[in-house]
Short mmCIF file of C-alpha atoms in Angstrom, two decimals:
data_model
loop_
_atom_site.label_atom_id
_atom_site.label_comp_id
_atom_site.label_asym_id
_atom_site.label_seq_id
_atom_site.Cartn_x
_atom_site.Cartn_y
_atom_site.Cartn_z
CA MET X 1 0.00 0.00 0.00
CA THR X 2 1.40 3.39 -1.03
CA ALA X 3 1.48 6.42 1.25
CA LEU X 4 -1.42 7.93 -0.73
CA SER X 5 -3.48 4.75 -0.39
CA ALA X 6 -2.83 4.65 3.35
CA PHE X 7 -4.89 7.84 3.69
CA VAL X 8 -7.42 7.28 0.89
CA VAL X 9 -8.52 3.70 1.56
CA PRO X 10 -9.75 4.09 5.18
CA VAL X 11 -11.48 7.38 4.33
CA VAL X 12 -13.30 5.92 1.32
CA THR X 13 -14.28 2.85 3.33
CA LEU X 14 -15.85 5.15 5.91
CA GLY X 15 -17.61 7.08 3.16
CA MET X 16 -19.08 3.97 1.58
CA LEU X 17 -20.19 2.14 4.71
CA TRP X 18 -21.22 5.00 7.02
CA VAL X 19 -21.36 8.45 5.41
CA VAL X 20 -23.64 7.54 2.50
CA PRO X 21 -26.21 5.47 4.47
CA THR X 22 -26.23 8.01 7.32
CA GLY X 23 -26.80 10.82 4.85
CA LEU X 24 -29.55 8.93 3.01
CA ALA X 25 -31.38 8.43 6.32
CA LEU X 26 -31.55 12.23 6.70
CA VAL X 27 -33.21 12.80 3.30
CA ASP X 28 -36.95 13.35 3.43
CA GLY X 29 -39.45 14.33 0.79
CA PRO X 30 -40.49 12.42 -2.36
CA ARG X 31 -39.73 8.69 -2.19
CA PRO X 32 -39.47 7.06 -5.62
CA PRO X 33 -40.08 3.31 -5.95
CA GLY X 34 -37.18 1.37 -4.46
CA TRP X 35 -35.91 4.25 -2.31
CA ASP X 36 -36.55 2.68 1.09
CA LEU X 37 -35.09 -0.68 0.05
CA LEU X 38 -31.99 0.95 -1.42
CA ARG X 39 -31.47 3.11 1.66
CA ARG X 40 -31.80 0.22 4.11
CA ALA X 41 -29.64 -2.13 2.04
CA TRP X 42 -26.87 0.37 1.32
CA PRO X 43 -24.27 -0.95 3.83
CA LEU X 44 -24.64 -4.42 2.30
CA LEU X 45 -24.49 -3.04 -1.25
CA ALA X 46 -21.40 -0.99 -0.41
CA LEU X 47 -19.52 -3.87 1.19
CA PRO X 48 -18.05 -5.25 -2.09
CA GLY X 49 -16.70 -1.81 -2.95
CA ALA X 50 -15.13 -1.42 0.48
CA VAL X 51 -13.50 -4.85 0.23
CA SER X 52 -12.13 -4.04 -3.23
CA LEU X 53 -10.22 -1.09 -1.77
CA TRP X 54 -8.15 -3.34 0.47
CA LEU X 55 -7.24 -5.87 -2.24
CA PRO X 56 -4.41 -5.55 -4.77
CA ARG X 57 -5.48 -4.42 -8.23
CA SER X 58 -6.87 -7.53 -9.87
CA GLY X 59 -9.86 -9.00 -11.62
CA THR X 60 -11.44 -9.82 -8.26
CA ALA X 61 -11.00 -6.26 -7.00
CA THR X 62 -12.42 -4.90 -10.26
CA ALA X 63 -15.47 -7.19 -10.07
CA LEU X 64 -16.19 -6.15 -6.49
CA ALA X 65 -15.80 -2.48 -7.46
CA ALA X 66 -18.22 -3.04 -10.34
CA CYS X 67 -20.82 -4.36 -7.88
CA TYR X 68 -20.52 -1.14 -5.92
CA ALA X 69 -20.67 0.94 -9.10
CA LEU X 70 -24.01 -0.70 -9.95
CA ALA X 71 -25.33 0.26 -6.52
CA THR X 72 -24.24 3.88 -7.06
CA LEU X 73 -25.94 3.83 -10.47
CA ALA X 74 -29.17 2.67 -8.83
CA LEU X 75 -28.85 5.57 -6.38
CA ALA X 76 -28.19 8.03 -9.21
CA LEU X 77 -31.36 6.85 -10.99
CA GLN X 78 -33.31 7.86 -7.90
CA ALA X 79 -32.48 11.50 -8.71
CA PRO X 80 -34.56 11.84 -11.94
CA ALA X 81 -37.33 9.77 -10.35
CA ARG X 82 -37.36 12.08 -7.32
CA LEU X 83 -37.29 15.14 -9.58
CA ALA X 84 -40.29 13.81 -11.52
CA LEU X 85 -42.23 13.42 -8.28
CA THR X 86 -41.21 16.92 -7.20
CA LEU X 87 -42.40 18.41 -10.51
CA ARG X 88 -45.66 16.49 -10.56
CA ARG X 89 -48.70 18.72 -11.04
CA PRO X 90 -50.77 19.10 -7.85
CA PRO X 91 -54.13 17.26 -7.72
CA ASP X 92 -55.99 20.59 -7.84
CA GLY X 93 -54.50 21.31 -11.28
CA GLY X 94 -52.30 24.18 -10.08
CA PRO X 95 -48.91 25.07 -11.61
CA ARG X 96 -46.09 22.58 -11.39
CA PRO X 97 -43.76 23.39 -8.46
CA ALA X 98 -40.14 24.24 -9.26
CA PRO X 99 -37.37 22.47 -7.34
CA GLY X 100 -35.75 24.75 -4.78
CA ALA X 101 -32.05 25.23 -4.16
CA GLY X 102 -32.07 22.67 -1.36
CA GLU X 103 -33.58 20.09 -3.69
CA VAL X 104 -30.85 20.78 -6.27
CA ALA X 105 -28.26 20.04 -3.59
CA VAL X 106 -29.98 16.79 -2.59
CA LEU X 107 -30.22 15.65 -6.22
CA THR X 108 -26.51 16.38 -6.66
CA ALA X 109 -25.75 14.28 -3.60
CA LEU X 110 -27.68 11.32 -5.02
CA VAL X 111 -25.81 11.41 -8.33
CA SER X 112 -22.27 12.01 -7.02
CA PRO X 113 -21.44 8.49 -5.76
CA ALA X 114 -21.92 7.19 -9.31
CA VAL X 115 -18.93 9.28 -10.44
CA ALA X 116 -16.93 7.79 -7.58
CA GLY X 117 -18.10 4.29 -8.52
CA ALA X 118 -16.95 4.63 -12.13
CA ALA X 119 -13.57 5.98 -11.02
CA LEU X 120 -13.20 3.12 -8.53
CA VAL X 121 -13.75 0.46 -11.21
CA ALA X 122 -11.15 2.07 -13.48
CA GLU X 123 -8.63 2.48 -10.66
CA ARG X 124 -9.02 -1.11 -9.47
CA ALA X 125 -8.59 -2.33 -13.07
CA ALA X 126 -5.53 -0.07 -13.55
CA TYR X 127 -7.33 1.39 -16.56
CA PRO X 128 -6.56 5.05 -17.43
CA LEU X 129 -10.19 6.18 -17.76
CA PHE X 130 -10.29 9.24 -20.06
CA GLY X 131 -6.50 9.20 -19.88
CA PHE X 132 -6.36 9.99 -16.13
CA GLU X 133 -3.57 8.58 -14.00
CA ARG X 134 -4.37 6.06 -11.27
CA ASP X 135 -3.63 8.51 -8.44
CA LEU X 136 -6.13 11.03 -9.80
CA LEU X 137 -8.74 8.30 -10.23
CA ALA X 138 -8.07 7.15 -6.66
CA LEU X 139 -8.65 10.70 -5.35
CA THR X 140 -11.83 11.10 -7.39
CA VAL X 141 -13.43 8.36 -5.30
CA PRO X 142 -13.26 10.20 -1.93
CA HIS X 143 -13.89 13.57 -3.59
CA PHE X 144 -17.31 12.50 -4.84
CA HIS X 145 -18.21 10.74 -1.60
CA PHE X 146 -17.40 13.75 0.58
CA ALA X 147 -17.47 16.93 -1.58
CA GLY X 148 -20.03 15.49 -4.00
CA PHE X 149 -22.31 13.60 -1.61
CA ALA X 150 -21.73 14.76 1.98
CA ALA X 151 -21.11 18.47 1.36
CA ALA X 152 -24.03 18.82 -1.08
CA LEU X 153 -26.33 16.95 1.30
CA VAL X 154 -25.32 19.08 4.29
CA ALA X 155 -25.94 22.21 2.19
CA GLY X 156 -29.42 20.87 1.42
CA LEU X 157 -30.06 20.14 5.09
CA LEU X 158 -28.99 23.66 6.05
CA CYS X 159 -31.23 25.15 3.38
CA ARG X 160 -34.16 23.44 5.07
CA THR X 161 -33.29 24.31 8.66
CA SER X 162 -32.48 27.91 7.64
CA ALA X 163 -35.94 28.31 6.06
CA GLY X 164 -34.43 28.91 2.62
CA SER X 165 -32.56 32.13 3.45
CA ALA X 166 -30.56 33.83 0.71
CA LEU X 167 -27.28 32.57 2.16
CA ALA X 168 -28.65 29.03 2.45
CA ARG X 169 -29.84 29.07 -1.16
CA ALA X 170 -26.43 30.35 -2.28
CA ALA X 171 -24.70 27.51 -0.41
CA ALA X 172 -27.09 24.89 -1.77
CA LEU X 173 -26.40 26.01 -5.33
CA SER X 174 -22.68 26.86 -5.17
CA VAL X 175 -21.57 23.58 -3.55
CA PRO X 176 -23.00 21.46 -6.42
CA ALA X 177 -21.82 24.02 -8.99
CA GLY X 178 -18.30 24.04 -7.58
CA THR X 179 -18.17 20.25 -7.48
CA LEU X 180 -19.26 20.02 -11.11
CA LEU X 181 -16.76 22.72 -12.16
CA VAL X 182 -13.95 20.78 -10.48
CA LEU X 183 -15.05 17.68 -12.42
CA ALA X 184 -15.15 19.71 -15.65
CA GLY X 185 -11.63 20.92 -14.89
CA TYR X 186 -10.40 17.33 -15.12
CA PHE X 187 -11.36 17.41 -18.81
CA VAL X 188 -10.76 21.07 -19.71
CA ASN X 189 -7.76 22.59 -17.90
CA ASP X 190 -6.37 23.53 -14.50
CA TRP X 191 -7.89 27.03 -14.66
CA THR X 192 -11.38 25.54 -14.85
CA GLU X 193 -10.55 23.38 -11.88
CA LEU X 194 -9.33 26.49 -10.03
CA ALA X 195 -12.62 28.24 -10.83
CA GLY X 196 -14.44 25.22 -9.43
CA ALA X 197 -12.34 25.34 -6.28
CA VAL X 198 -13.19 29.03 -5.81
CA VAL X 199 -16.92 28.43 -6.24
CA LEU X 200 -16.83 25.36 -4.00
CA THR X 201 -14.87 27.24 -1.33
CA ALA X 202 -17.39 30.08 -1.40
CA GLY X 203 -20.20 27.57 -0.97
CA MET X 204 -18.46 25.79 1.87
CA ALA X 205 -17.78 29.13 3.56
CA ALA X 206 -21.52 29.77 3.46
CA VAL X 207 -22.08 26.27 4.87
CA ALA X 208 -19.70 27.08 7.73
CA VAL X 209 -21.52 30.34 8.55
CA LEU X 210 -24.92 28.62 8.43
CA THR X 211 -23.62 25.81 10.62
CA LEU X 212 -22.43 28.26 13.26
CA ARG X 213 -25.84 29.96 13.16
CA GLU X 214 -27.48 26.56 13.56
CA ARG X 215 -25.19 25.82 16.48
CA ARG X 216 -26.27 29.05 18.18
CA GLY X 217 -29.98 28.81 17.40
CA LEU X 218 -30.96 25.14 17.28
CA ALA X 219 -28.47 22.97 19.15
CA ALA X 220 -29.44 22.67 22.80
CA ASP X 221 -26.99 20.03 24.07
CA THR X 222 -23.23 20.31 24.41
CA ALA X 223 -22.38 17.35 22.14
CA THR X 224 -24.40 18.65 19.19
CA ARG X 225 -22.99 22.15 19.61
CA ALA X 226 -19.46 20.74 19.67
CA LEU X 227 -20.05 18.66 16.52
CA LEU X 228 -21.47 21.64 14.63
CA GLY X 229 -18.64 23.88 15.81
CA VAL X 230 -15.94 21.44 14.69
CA SER X 231 -17.59 20.82 11.31
CA ALA X 232 -17.73 24.58 10.63
CA LEU X 233 -14.25 25.51 11.82
CA VAL X 234 -12.49 22.63 10.04
CA LEU X 235 -13.73 23.99 6.71
CA ALA X 236 -11.65 27.15 7.10
CA ALA X 237 -8.43 25.13 6.99
CA THR X 238 -9.39 22.40 4.53
CA MET X 239 -10.85 24.71 1.88
CA ALA X 240 -7.85 27.06 2.15
CA LEU X 241 -5.70 24.02 1.34
CA ALA X 242 -7.95 23.19 -1.63
CA LEU X 243 -7.52 26.70 -3.02
CA TRP X 244 -3.75 26.57 -2.49
CA TRP X 245 -3.47 23.28 -4.35
CA ALA X 246 -5.72 24.34 -7.25
CA LEU X 247 -3.89 27.66 -7.59
CA GLY X 248 -0.55 25.89 -7.65
CA GLU X 249 -1.73 23.42 -10.29
CA ALA X 250 -2.97 26.26 -12.51
CA THR X 251 -0.05 28.67 -12.10
CA GLY X 252 2.92 26.44 -11.31
CA LEU X 253 3.43 28.06 -7.90
CA PRO X 254 4.64 25.78 -5.08
CA HIS X 255 1.76 23.78 -3.60
CA PRO X 256 1.18 20.60 -1.56
CA THR X 257 1.60 17.16 -3.06
CA LEU X 258 -1.39 14.86 -3.57
CA THR X 259 -0.28 12.69 -0.64
CA TRP X 260 -0.02 15.73 1.63
CA MET X 261 -3.46 16.92 0.48
CA ALA X 262 -4.96 13.51 1.22
CA ALA X 263 -3.45 13.57 4.72
CA THR X 264 -4.68 17.11 5.52
CA HIS X 265 -7.51 18.34 3.30
CA GLY X 266 -8.91 14.86 2.75
CA LEU X 267 -8.87 13.64 6.34
CA GLY X 268 -10.05 17.00 7.64
CA ASN X 269 -13.05 17.14 5.31
CA ALA X 270 -13.94 13.51 5.93
CA LEU X 271 -13.62 13.32 9.71
CA GLY X 272 -13.78 16.93 10.82
CA PHE X 273 -16.51 18.14 8.50
CA ALA X 274 -18.60 15.31 7.02
CA VAL X 275 -18.71 12.93 9.98
CA CYS X 276 -19.25 15.69 12.55
CA ALA X 277 -21.90 17.44 10.45
CA LEU X 278 -23.88 14.26 9.77
CA LEU X 279 -23.70 13.20 13.42
CA ALA X 280 -24.93 16.64 14.46
CA HIS X 281 -27.83 16.64 11.99
CA ARG X 282 -28.81 13.15 13.08
CA ARG X 283 -28.91 14.36 16.68
CA LEU X 284 -30.91 17.44 15.65
CA ARG X 285 -33.39 15.29 13.80
CA ARG X 286 -33.91 13.11 16.87
CA THR X 287 -34.93 16.24 18.77
CA GLY X 288 -37.72 16.81 16.27
CA LEU X 289 -36.15 19.37 13.92
CA PRO X 290 -36.92 19.00 10.19
CA ALA X 291 -34.77 16.83 7.95
CA ALA X 292 -33.87 17.54 4.34
CA THR X 293 -37.40 17.96 3.08
CA THR X 294 -36.70 20.16 0.09
CA ALA X 295 -39.83 19.60 -1.98
CA PRO X 296 -42.31 22.50 -2.02
CA VAL X 297 -44.87 22.41 0.76
CA PRO X 298 -48.47 23.14 -0.33
CA PRO X 299 -50.19 26.02 1.43
CA ALA X 300 -52.58 25.19 4.23
CA ALA X 301 -56.23 25.10 3.25
CA ALA X 302 -58.44 27.90 4.51
CA PRO X 303 -60.76 26.86 7.35
CA THR X 304 -64.38 26.18 6.51
CA PRO X 305 -67.04 28.61 7.87
CA ALA X 306 -68.20 25.96 10.34
CA ALA X 307 -64.67 25.38 11.63
CA ALA X 308 -64.08 29.12 11.96
CA ALA X 309 -67.30 29.57 13.92
CA ALA X 310 -66.39 26.69 16.22
CA ALA X 311 -62.94 28.16 16.85
CA ALA X 312 -64.43 31.58 17.61
CA SER X 313 -66.85 30.14 20.15
CA ARG X 314 -64.17 28.10 21.98
CA THR X 315 -62.94 29.48 25.29
CA GLU X 316 -59.23 29.11 26.04
CA LEU X 317 -57.78 29.02 29.54
CA PRO X 318 -54.81 31.32 30.03
CA ALA X 319 -51.42 29.60 30.13
#
C-alpha cells in the first residue's frame, strides 16, 4: 500500500459504509419506488466496494468495485425519479412546483457516488479512464463521496433548517456548482478546476456560517454544539488548502503534493466536517427538527365557515 493509499482507503471505506447510508437516512421528501429498500440495504451493497479497496489491483477487485458501481448507479437513478415526483402537477391542477435550491443540492448528492463508482472500477482495473492517472482516479473516489455527496447533502439540510434564506440558497447552489466545475476541470484545464475550487470554497464558507448559526440557534446540548462547531471551523483550513493546491496546479506556484493533500484536506473534510456534520444533523433530527425535506410544501387550506365559527366560540384558559 502506497502512502497515498494509506490515507485514501480508510477514508473511502468510511464514506461507503457509514457516510452515505447516514446521509440517506436524513433525506426526506419524495420517495421514488425502491428508495426505502436501497437506503436500508446500502451498507450491504457498499460492502463489495469497500473490500475491493483493500485488495491488490486484480480482476477480483475490479469485479467487487463493479458491484458497488451498480449500486451507485441505482442511487443516481433515484435523482430523476425524485425530480419527476417533485415536478408532478398538484391534484388541484395548479402550476407545477419548481425544485428549490435545497432540492438541487440533494439531487446532486444522489448522483455524485456514481462518479466515484466509475472511477473506482477504473482504478481497481488499472485502466486510465479518459487518460487519467491512477492517483487522480483514486482521489476522485473520496472527492465524490465527501465533496459530491456529503457536502451537497449538508448544504441541502442547512437550506431546510435555515428556512431557505438567501445565504442558504447560495450555499445549496454553489456547492454542487463548484463540485461540477472541479469535475469539468479534469477534462478542460487547470484554470477551470481552479474556478471550481473558488466556487466550492465560497459555498463551503456559506455552509460554515450557516452551521455556526445553527449551532447558536438550534443545538441545545453540548455534544451537538461541539459537533457543529468542529464541522464549521475545520472547513476554514481544509478549503484554504484546496484553493492553495488548485492555484498551484494552474499557475505552477509551489503547492502541496497529492499525498499531503490527502493527509490534511482529505482527512479534515472527511472526519472533521462530514462525519461531525452528519452526526450533528442526526442528533438534531432526533430532537424533532426538520430533515432535508426540500420539496415545495403546499399552502394550508383555509378553514371552513363551520370550523371558523367553532374556533371563535371556543374558550381558552390562560397559560
